[in-house]
Amino acid sequence: MNDRIKGIYERINTNSESFLGYPLAKDFSYQEFAPFLDVCLNNIGDPESPSTLAIDTKDIEKECVAFFADILSTNVKDAWGYITNGGTEGNLYGLYLARETFPDAVVYYSEATHYSVKKNLHLLNIKNIVVRSQPNGEMDYDDLDQILMLRRDKPAIFFLNIGTTMTEAIDKLDEIKRIIRKYAIKNYYIHCDAAFLGLIAPFIEPKPKFDFAEGVDSISISGHKFIGGPIPSGVVLVKRNHRNRIANSISYIGAMDTTITGSRNALTPLFIWSFIQKHGKQGLIERARNSQKVAAYTEKKLKEIGVNAWRNNEALTVVLDKPSEALCHKYQLASEDGIAHIICVPGIEKVQIDLFVEDLKREKQQLITQELV
Ligand SMILES: Cc1ncc(COP(=O)(O)O)c(C=O)c1O
């Protein structure tokens, strides 16, 4: 490693230790896959069709998809999926299938939705309406009701957040279904953006409704968030009949062209697979519980020093009034509209929270002293 690259590595290593504001688990090591860095790898095309280019990890990818199908209450007979480059691609894919199913539909999504969704809708050129959010980040169902009252004749695509970016709010599927019934909407598609919570929500009580047992059409989850990893990744799962609608066979690659990109990452399926082998469902349950405990601790500690801190139910995301720029910078806290958040992902322990709380306490005391002078 030359000095410049070494410097970059050291900066990343130090900063990975200290960030508190992003949903990226830190407790991973994929050193065992280092030999794969010296060979050509490519999961080109559909994970289920072998390609003439046989340098893939599709068998492993399919096992990962089967695991996700299971935790999302379906199976690989009824559902199909692939390992994406991240949550954004999975959302793009879900919206793409939705548009292919109902070309004249309107997409309804809340204002707390991740910024990338607007761009996805622009790329796909789908009509869309932003629905107001409640203060906790959940969709405002009364607003959705009002909007649909005027558009009940149109097919509808509901884009739901199963954990919003800023406050980890969950849009209630039951409320959406109630409105669908109220206006007798026959043609609709439901996509769930479970970027962060997709690997947590199946294991918490009460379990949020968002999976295939509830009749949703597609779900996108990020891989580098709750699993963690050095390369962004994700998984998208869809009802198999939606995927069949868009499948094209391409002779050049000898595979079906069903994915957004042609060439696809063959390394990230190995990372996800090794996580599944190591942790399994039981490990995920424990991981979610531990993270919830750290989040509860964080909320309590912040409140003890007089900070306005709160969480949606048992969320891993603790929302607080935005601290100074200096502290946001030091702990890499994302902020928006006067609030910031700490996301208690695996790898963040109470000691790191204590350091942050101490810094914040000191800053608050300095402010009081300055005001007195
Ligand atoms: C709710 C939500 N959706 C989508 C995304 C985008 O996911 P990715 O960064 O994996 O593309 C994020 C990222 O933070 C998110 O929080």
Short mmCIF file of C-alpha atoms and ligand atoms in Angstrom, two decimals:
data_model
loop_
_atom_site.label_atom_id
_atom_site.label_comp_id
_atom_site.label_asym_id
_atom_site.label_seq_id
_atom_site.Cartn_x
_atom_site.Cartn_y
_atom_site.Cartn_z
CA MET A 1 0.00 0.00 0.00
CA ASN A 2 1.51 3.38 -0.88
CA ASP A 3 1.38 6.28 1.58
CA ARG A 4 -1.57 7.98 -0.06
CA ILE A 5 -3.74 4.85 -0.02
CA LYS A 6 -2.58 4.07 3.50
CA GLY A 7 -3.71 7.56 4.54
CA ILE A 8 -7.13 6.99 2.99
CA TYR A 9 -7.46 3.64 4.75
CA GLU A 10 -6.49 5.16 8.08
CA ARG A 11 -9.00 8.00 7.71
CA ILE A 12 -11.79 5.55 6.89
CA ASN A 13 -10.81 3.22 9.72
CA THR A 14 -10.80 6.05 12.29
CA ASN A 15 -14.04 7.56 11.02
CA SER A 16 -15.80 4.17 10.96
CA GLU A 17 -15.11 3.88 14.67
CA SER A 18 -16.63 7.22 15.55
CA PHE A 19 -19.79 7.62 13.45
CA LEU A 20 -23.11 7.37 15.27
CA GLY A 21 -25.52 8.84 12.75
CA TYR A 22 -25.80 6.28 9.94
CA PRO A 23 -27.46 2.86 9.84
CA LEU A 24 -24.34 0.89 9.01
CA ALA A 25 -23.41 -2.07 11.21
CA LYS A 26 -19.72 -2.09 12.01
CA ASP A 27 -19.12 -5.54 13.47
CA PHE A 28 -18.13 -7.48 10.37
CA SER A 29 -15.05 -9.04 8.87
CA TYR A 30 -14.92 -10.65 5.46
CA GLN A 31 -11.18 -11.31 5.37
CA GLU A 32 -11.82 -14.95 4.42
CA PHE A 33 -13.01 -13.78 1.00
CA ALA A 34 -9.76 -11.93 0.20
CA PRO A 35 -8.73 -14.50 -2.49
CA PHE A 36 -11.80 -13.47 -4.50
CA LEU A 37 -10.20 -10.03 -4.95
CA ASP A 38 -7.75 -11.55 -7.41
CA VAL A 39 -10.21 -13.17 -9.81
CA CYS A 40 -12.84 -11.95 -12.28
CA LEU A 41 -16.31 -12.13 -10.72
CA ASN A 42 -19.68 -11.36 -12.24
CA ASN A 43 -23.27 -12.41 -11.54
CA ILE A 44 -24.46 -11.11 -14.88
CA GLY A 45 -28.20 -11.45 -15.60
CA ASP A 46 -30.89 -13.35 -13.74
CA PRO A 47 -29.64 -15.18 -10.63
CA GLU A 48 -31.61 -18.27 -11.64
CA SER A 49 -30.23 -18.59 -15.17
CA PRO A 50 -26.66 -19.74 -15.70
CA SER A 51 -24.68 -17.51 -18.08
CA THR A 52 -22.12 -18.42 -20.74
CA LEU A 53 -19.77 -16.39 -18.50
CA ALA A 54 -19.28 -18.87 -15.65
CA ILE A 55 -17.50 -16.68 -13.07
CA ASP A 56 -20.45 -16.18 -10.80
CA THR A 57 -21.66 -16.85 -7.25
CA LYS A 58 -25.30 -17.31 -8.28
CA ASP A 59 -25.77 -20.49 -6.24
CA ILE A 60 -24.86 -18.51 -3.14
CA GLU A 61 -27.00 -15.58 -4.27
CA LYS A 62 -30.01 -17.90 -4.67
CA GLU A 63 -29.49 -19.24 -1.13
CA CYS A 64 -29.46 -15.67 0.18
CA VAL A 65 -32.67 -14.89 -1.70
CA ALA A 66 -34.30 -18.05 -0.26
CA PHE A 67 -33.36 -16.92 3.27
CA PHE A 68 -34.88 -13.48 2.71
CA ALA A 69 -37.98 -15.06 1.15
CA ASP A 70 -38.41 -17.16 4.28
CA ILE A 71 -38.11 -14.27 6.73
CA LEU A 72 -40.48 -12.23 4.56
CA SER A 73 -43.15 -14.97 4.75
CA THR A 74 -42.87 -16.36 1.24
CA ASN A 75 -40.85 -18.92 -0.71
CA VAL A 76 -38.89 -19.05 -3.95
CA LYS A 77 -41.79 -20.64 -5.79
CA ASP A 78 -44.02 -17.61 -5.30
CA ALA A 79 -41.34 -14.94 -5.06
CA TRP A 80 -38.20 -14.06 -6.96
CA GLY A 81 -35.34 -11.74 -6.07
CA TYR A 82 -31.73 -10.78 -6.48
CA ILE A 83 -28.88 -9.13 -4.63
CA THR A 84 -28.83 -5.45 -5.61
CA ASN A 85 -26.33 -2.64 -5.18
CA GLY A 86 -28.43 -1.26 -2.33
CA GLY A 87 -31.85 -0.11 -1.20
CA THR A 88 -32.11 2.51 -3.94
CA GLU A 89 -31.83 -0.10 -6.69
CA GLY A 90 -34.40 -2.33 -4.95
CA ASN A 91 -36.85 0.57 -4.77
CA LEU A 92 -36.21 1.40 -8.42
CA TYR A 93 -36.89 -2.22 -9.30
CA GLY A 94 -40.12 -2.39 -7.28
CA LEU A 95 -41.38 0.82 -8.88
CA TYR A 96 -40.35 -0.43 -12.33
CA LEU A 97 -42.42 -3.60 -11.90
CA ALA A 98 -45.29 -1.53 -10.51
CA ARG A 99 -45.25 0.69 -13.60
CA GLU A 100 -45.09 -2.33 -15.92
CA THR A 101 -48.13 -3.75 -14.09
CA PHE A 102 -50.12 -0.51 -14.12
CA PRO A 103 -48.67 1.95 -16.68
CA ASP A 104 -51.29 4.64 -15.84
CA ALA A 105 -50.93 4.42 -12.08
CA VAL A 106 -50.08 7.21 -9.66
CA VAL A 107 -47.47 6.60 -6.93
CA TYR A 108 -48.32 7.75 -3.40
CA TYR A 109 -45.44 8.19 -0.98
CA SER A 110 -44.88 10.26 2.12
CA GLU A 111 -42.74 13.35 2.43
CA ALA A 112 -40.47 11.47 4.89
CA THR A 113 -39.47 9.04 2.11
CA HIS A 114 -35.77 8.68 1.22
CA TYR A 115 -34.58 11.33 -1.23
CA SER A 116 -33.62 8.75 -3.87
CA VAL A 117 -37.25 7.75 -4.49
CA LYS A 118 -38.08 11.08 -6.16
CA LYS A 119 -35.19 10.49 -8.55
CA ASN A 120 -36.36 6.91 -9.20
CA LEU A 121 -39.83 8.22 -10.06
CA HIS A 122 -38.30 10.80 -12.36
CA LEU A 123 -36.23 8.10 -14.12
CA LEU A 124 -39.31 5.93 -14.55
CA ASN A 125 -41.47 8.90 -15.51
CA ILE A 126 -44.36 7.79 -13.26
CA LYS A 127 -46.99 10.23 -12.04
CA ASN A 128 -46.69 10.67 -8.30
CA ILE A 129 -48.13 12.56 -5.36
CA VAL A 130 -46.37 13.28 -2.09
CA VAL A 131 -48.49 12.59 0.97
CA ARG A 132 -47.99 14.61 4.17
CA SER A 133 -46.15 12.99 7.07
CA GLN A 134 -47.12 13.01 10.73
CA PRO A 135 -44.61 14.55 13.18
CA ASN A 136 -43.17 11.08 13.96
CA GLY A 137 -42.40 10.51 10.27
CA GLU A 138 -45.32 8.15 9.57
CA MET A 139 -47.60 8.80 6.60
CA ASP A 140 -50.57 11.07 7.32
CA TYR A 141 -53.42 8.69 6.43
CA ASP A 142 -56.05 11.46 6.48
CA ASP A 143 -54.06 13.28 3.82
CA LEU A 144 -53.81 10.09 1.75
CA ASP A 145 -57.56 9.61 2.15
CA GLN A 146 -58.27 13.16 0.90
CA ILE A 147 -55.97 12.68 -2.08
CA LEU A 148 -57.53 9.35 -3.07
CA MET A 149 -61.05 10.69 -2.74
CA LEU A 150 -60.35 12.62 -5.94
CA ARG A 151 -58.44 9.86 -7.74
CA ARG A 152 -60.21 6.64 -7.00
CA ASP A 153 -60.57 5.94 -10.74
CA LYS A 154 -56.78 5.60 -11.22
CA PRO A 155 -54.64 2.53 -10.48
CA ALA A 156 -52.56 3.25 -7.39
CA ILE A 157 -49.01 2.37 -6.39
CA PHE A 158 -48.41 2.68 -2.64
CA PHE A 159 -44.80 3.19 -1.67
CA LEU A 160 -44.56 2.47 2.05
CA ASN A 161 -41.72 3.18 4.44
CA ILE A 162 -40.89 0.37 6.81
CA GLY A 163 -38.55 2.61 8.75
CA THR A 164 -38.04 6.14 7.45
CA THR A 165 -34.51 7.45 7.12
CA MET A 166 -34.69 10.13 9.81
CA THR A 167 -37.02 8.72 12.48
CA GLU A 168 -37.47 5.01 11.61
CA ALA A 169 -41.22 5.50 11.30
CA ILE A 170 -43.32 2.67 9.89
CA ASP A 171 -46.24 3.34 7.53
CA LYS A 172 -49.21 1.22 8.61
CA LEU A 173 -50.27 -1.27 5.97
CA ASP A 174 -53.65 -1.74 7.68
CA GLU A 175 -54.41 1.96 7.23
CA ILE A 176 -53.50 1.78 3.54
CA LYS A 177 -55.70 -1.29 3.08
CA ARG A 178 -58.56 0.48 4.86
CA ILE A 179 -58.33 3.38 2.39
CA ILE A 180 -58.06 0.98 -0.57
CA ARG A 181 -61.28 -0.68 0.61
CA LYS A 182 -63.00 2.63 1.31
CA TYR A 183 -62.52 3.78 -2.28
CA ALA A 184 -62.92 0.29 -3.78
CA ILE A 185 -59.60 0.59 -5.64
CA LYS A 186 -59.23 -2.60 -7.63
CA ASN A 187 -55.90 -1.99 -9.38
CA TYR A 188 -53.13 -1.35 -6.90
CA TYR A 189 -49.55 -2.33 -6.15
CA ILE A 190 -47.80 -2.12 -2.78
CA HIS A 191 -44.03 -1.70 -2.49
CA CYS A 192 -42.30 -1.63 0.90
CA ASP A 193 -39.03 0.20 1.39
CA ALA A 194 -37.50 -1.71 4.29
CA ALA A 195 -33.96 -0.48 3.64
CA PHE A 196 -32.90 -0.60 7.29
CA LEU A 197 -35.71 -2.47 9.06
CA GLY A 198 -36.10 -5.38 6.63
CA LEU A 199 -33.82 -7.56 8.72
CA ILE A 200 -35.16 -6.30 12.04
CA ALA A 201 -38.92 -5.94 11.61
CA PRO A 202 -39.55 -9.69 11.08
CA PHE A 203 -38.11 -10.31 14.54
CA ILE A 204 -39.63 -7.64 16.76
CA GLU A 205 -42.81 -7.64 18.79
CA PRO A 206 -45.33 -6.49 17.81
CA LYS A 207 -44.23 -7.39 14.29
CA PRO A 208 -44.92 -4.56 11.82
CA LYS A 209 -47.11 -5.67 8.92
CA PHE A 210 -45.14 -5.39 5.71
CA ASP A 211 -44.36 -8.78 4.19
CA PHE A 212 -45.72 -11.12 1.52
CA ALA A 213 -48.18 -12.74 3.95
CA GLU A 214 -49.85 -9.31 4.01
CA GLY A 215 -50.13 -9.26 0.23
CA VAL A 216 -47.39 -6.76 -0.64
CA ASP A 217 -45.96 -6.93 -4.17
CA SER A 218 -42.30 -6.11 -3.59
CA ILE A 219 -39.83 -5.32 -0.81
CA SER A 220 -36.40 -3.69 -0.92
CA ILE A 221 -33.79 -4.08 1.83
CA SER A 222 -30.23 -2.78 2.12
CA GLY A 223 -27.51 -5.33 2.88
CA HIS A 224 -24.81 -2.97 4.15
CA LYS A 225 -27.10 -1.54 6.84
CA PHE A 226 -28.09 -4.11 9.47
CA ILE A 227 -25.79 -6.86 8.14
CA GLY A 228 -22.92 -4.51 7.37
CA GLY A 229 -20.15 -4.72 4.84
CA PRO A 230 -17.48 -2.76 2.97
CA ILE A 231 -19.50 -2.62 -0.27
CA PRO A 232 -23.09 -1.38 -0.54
CA SER A 233 -25.56 -4.16 -1.27
CA GLY A 234 -29.21 -5.06 -0.87
CA VAL A 235 -31.90 -7.50 -1.78
CA VAL A 236 -35.12 -7.02 -3.68
CA LEU A 237 -37.93 -9.56 -3.49
CA VAL A 238 -40.98 -9.45 -5.73
CA LYS A 239 -43.97 -11.64 -6.50
CA ARG A 240 -42.74 -14.00 -9.19
CA ASN A 241 -45.50 -13.15 -11.66
CA HIS A 242 -44.35 -9.50 -11.70
CA ARG A 243 -40.81 -10.58 -12.60
CA ASN A 244 -42.12 -12.90 -15.33
CA ARG A 245 -43.94 -9.98 -16.92
CA ILE A 246 -40.64 -8.22 -17.71
CA ALA A 247 -38.34 -11.22 -18.40
CA ASN A 248 -36.39 -11.19 -21.66
CA SER A 249 -33.91 -13.81 -22.81
CA ILE A 250 -30.64 -12.37 -24.12
CA SER A 251 -28.52 -14.62 -26.34
CA TYR A 252 -25.28 -12.59 -25.87
CA ILE A 253 -25.08 -13.47 -22.17
CA GLY A 254 -27.07 -16.69 -22.40
CA ALA A 255 -29.23 -15.57 -19.47
CA MET A 256 -32.48 -13.79 -18.76
CA ASP A 257 -32.22 -10.02 -18.47
CA THR A 258 -34.40 -9.43 -15.44
CA THR A 259 -32.19 -7.23 -13.27
CA ILE A 260 -31.58 -3.47 -13.44
CA THR A 261 -27.88 -3.72 -14.25
CA GLY A 262 -26.34 -6.32 -16.56
CA SER A 263 -23.05 -7.06 -14.82
CA ARG A 264 -23.68 -7.55 -11.13
CA ASN A 265 -21.63 -7.79 -7.96
CA ALA A 266 -20.69 -11.40 -7.16
CA LEU A 267 -18.76 -10.56 -3.99
CA THR A 268 -21.58 -9.07 -1.89
CA PRO A 269 -23.68 -12.27 -2.08
CA LEU A 270 -20.74 -14.03 -0.40
CA PHE A 271 -20.76 -11.48 2.42
CA ILE A 272 -24.51 -11.75 2.95
CA TRP A 273 -24.36 -15.54 2.77
CA SER A 274 -21.58 -15.73 5.36
CA PHE A 275 -23.61 -13.47 7.66
CA ILE A 276 -26.62 -15.78 7.29
CA GLN A 277 -24.46 -18.84 8.01
CA LYS A 278 -22.98 -17.22 11.09
CA HIS A 279 -26.08 -15.61 12.57
CA GLY A 280 -29.19 -17.21 11.08
CA LYS A 281 -32.64 -16.20 12.30
CA GLN A 282 -31.79 -16.66 15.98
CA GLY A 283 -28.73 -14.43 15.61
CA LEU A 284 -30.84 -11.75 13.98
CA ILE A 285 -33.31 -11.85 16.85
CA GLU A 286 -30.49 -11.38 19.38
CA ARG A 287 -28.88 -8.70 17.27
CA ALA A 288 -32.14 -6.75 17.09
CA ARG A 289 -32.69 -7.08 20.87
CA ASN A 290 -29.16 -5.93 21.71
CA SER A 291 -29.46 -2.93 19.44
CA GLN A 292 -32.82 -2.04 20.98
CA LYS A 293 -31.19 -2.14 24.43
CA VAL A 294 -28.43 0.25 23.33
CA ALA A 295 -31.08 2.53 21.80
CA ALA A 296 -33.13 2.52 25.04
CA TYR A 297 -29.94 3.33 26.97
CA THR A 298 -29.10 6.18 24.58
CA GLU A 299 -32.57 7.72 24.90
CA LYS A 300 -32.41 7.47 28.70
CA LYS A 301 -28.91 8.98 28.94
CA LEU A 302 -29.82 11.87 26.66
CA LYS A 303 -32.98 12.63 28.61
CA GLU A 304 -30.98 12.56 31.86
CA ILE A 305 -28.92 15.52 30.65
CA GLY A 306 -32.05 17.39 29.53
CA VAL A 307 -31.89 16.64 25.81
CA ASN A 308 -35.15 16.38 23.91
CA ALA A 309 -34.69 12.76 22.74
CA TRP A 310 -37.33 10.29 21.53
CA ARG A 311 -37.87 7.08 19.57
CA ASN A 312 -40.67 5.53 17.56
CA ASN A 313 -41.67 2.55 19.73
CA GLU A 314 -38.66 0.24 20.10
CA ALA A 315 -36.71 1.84 17.24
CA LEU A 316 -32.93 1.67 16.98
CA THR A 317 -33.00 5.31 15.90
CA VAL A 318 -32.89 7.89 18.69
CA VAL A 319 -34.01 11.31 17.48
CA LEU A 320 -32.68 14.44 19.21
CA ASP A 321 -32.59 18.19 18.67
CA LYS A 322 -29.68 18.93 16.38
CA PRO A 323 -26.49 19.50 18.41
CA SER A 324 -23.75 21.94 17.36
CA GLU A 325 -22.09 21.61 13.95
CA ALA A 326 -18.89 20.61 15.76
CA LEU A 327 -20.56 17.62 17.43
CA CYS A 328 -22.44 16.64 14.27
CA HIS A 329 -19.09 16.65 12.51
CA LYS A 330 -17.24 14.73 15.23
CA TYR A 331 -19.84 11.94 15.44
CA GLN A 332 -20.98 12.14 11.80
CA LEU A 333 -24.59 12.82 12.71
CA ALA A 334 -27.03 13.27 9.84
CA SER A 335 -29.46 16.12 10.44
CA GLU A 336 -32.57 17.56 8.81
CA ASP A 337 -35.11 20.21 9.85
CA GLY A 338 -33.46 20.84 13.22
CA ILE A 339 -33.25 17.21 14.29
CA ALA A 340 -30.41 14.70 14.25
CA HIS A 341 -30.33 11.02 15.06
CA ILE A 342 -28.17 8.32 16.58
CA ILE A 343 -28.72 4.92 15.03
CA CYS A 344 -27.78 2.13 17.42
CA VAL A 345 -26.52 -0.43 14.94
CA PRO A 346 -24.48 -3.50 15.93
CA GLY A 347 -20.95 -2.31 16.64
CA ILE A 348 -22.12 0.73 18.60
CA GLU A 349 -21.73 0.07 22.32
CA LYS A 350 -22.69 1.95 25.45
CA VAL A 351 -19.13 3.32 25.82
CA GLN A 352 -19.43 5.22 22.53
CA ILE A 353 -22.81 6.57 23.60
CA ASP A 354 -21.30 7.69 26.93
CA LEU A 355 -18.56 9.62 25.13
CA PHE A 356 -21.13 11.41 22.99
CA VAL A 357 -23.37 12.18 25.97
CA GLU A 358 -20.37 13.56 27.90
CA ASP A 359 -19.45 15.82 24.97
CA LEU A 360 -23.02 17.02 24.62
CA LYS A 361 -23.29 17.66 28.37
CA ARG A 362 -20.06 19.69 28.32
CA GLU A 363 -21.33 21.71 25.38
CA LYS A 364 -24.64 22.43 27.09
CA GLN A 365 -22.81 23.55 30.27
CA GLN A 366 -20.55 25.85 28.25
CA LEU A 367 -23.62 27.42 26.66
CA ILE A 368 -25.19 28.04 30.07
CA THR A 369 -21.94 29.59 31.35
CA GLN A 370 -21.72 31.86 28.29
CA GLU A 371 -25.30 32.99 28.79
CA LEU A 372 -24.56 33.85 32.44
CA VAL A 373 -21.47 35.94 31.59
C1 LIG B 1 -35.64 4.41 4.07
C2 LIG B 1 -34.49 4.32 3.10
N1 LIG B 1 -34.74 3.96 1.85
C3 LIG B 1 -33.75 3.84 0.94
C4 LIG B 1 -32.45 4.12 1.27
C5 LIG B 1 -31.39 3.98 0.24
O1 LIG B 1 -30.69 2.82 0.47
P1 LIG B 1 -29.21 2.58 -0.11
O2 LIG B 1 -28.34 3.62 0.52
O3 LIG B 1 -28.91 1.18 0.32
O4 LIG B 1 -29.29 2.73 -1.58
C6 LIG B 1 -32.14 4.51 2.58
C7 LIG B 1 -30.77 4.82 2.97
O5 LIG B 1 -30.47 5.31 4.01
C8 LIG B 1 -33.19 4.61 3.51
O6 LIG B 1 -32.97 5.00 4.78
#
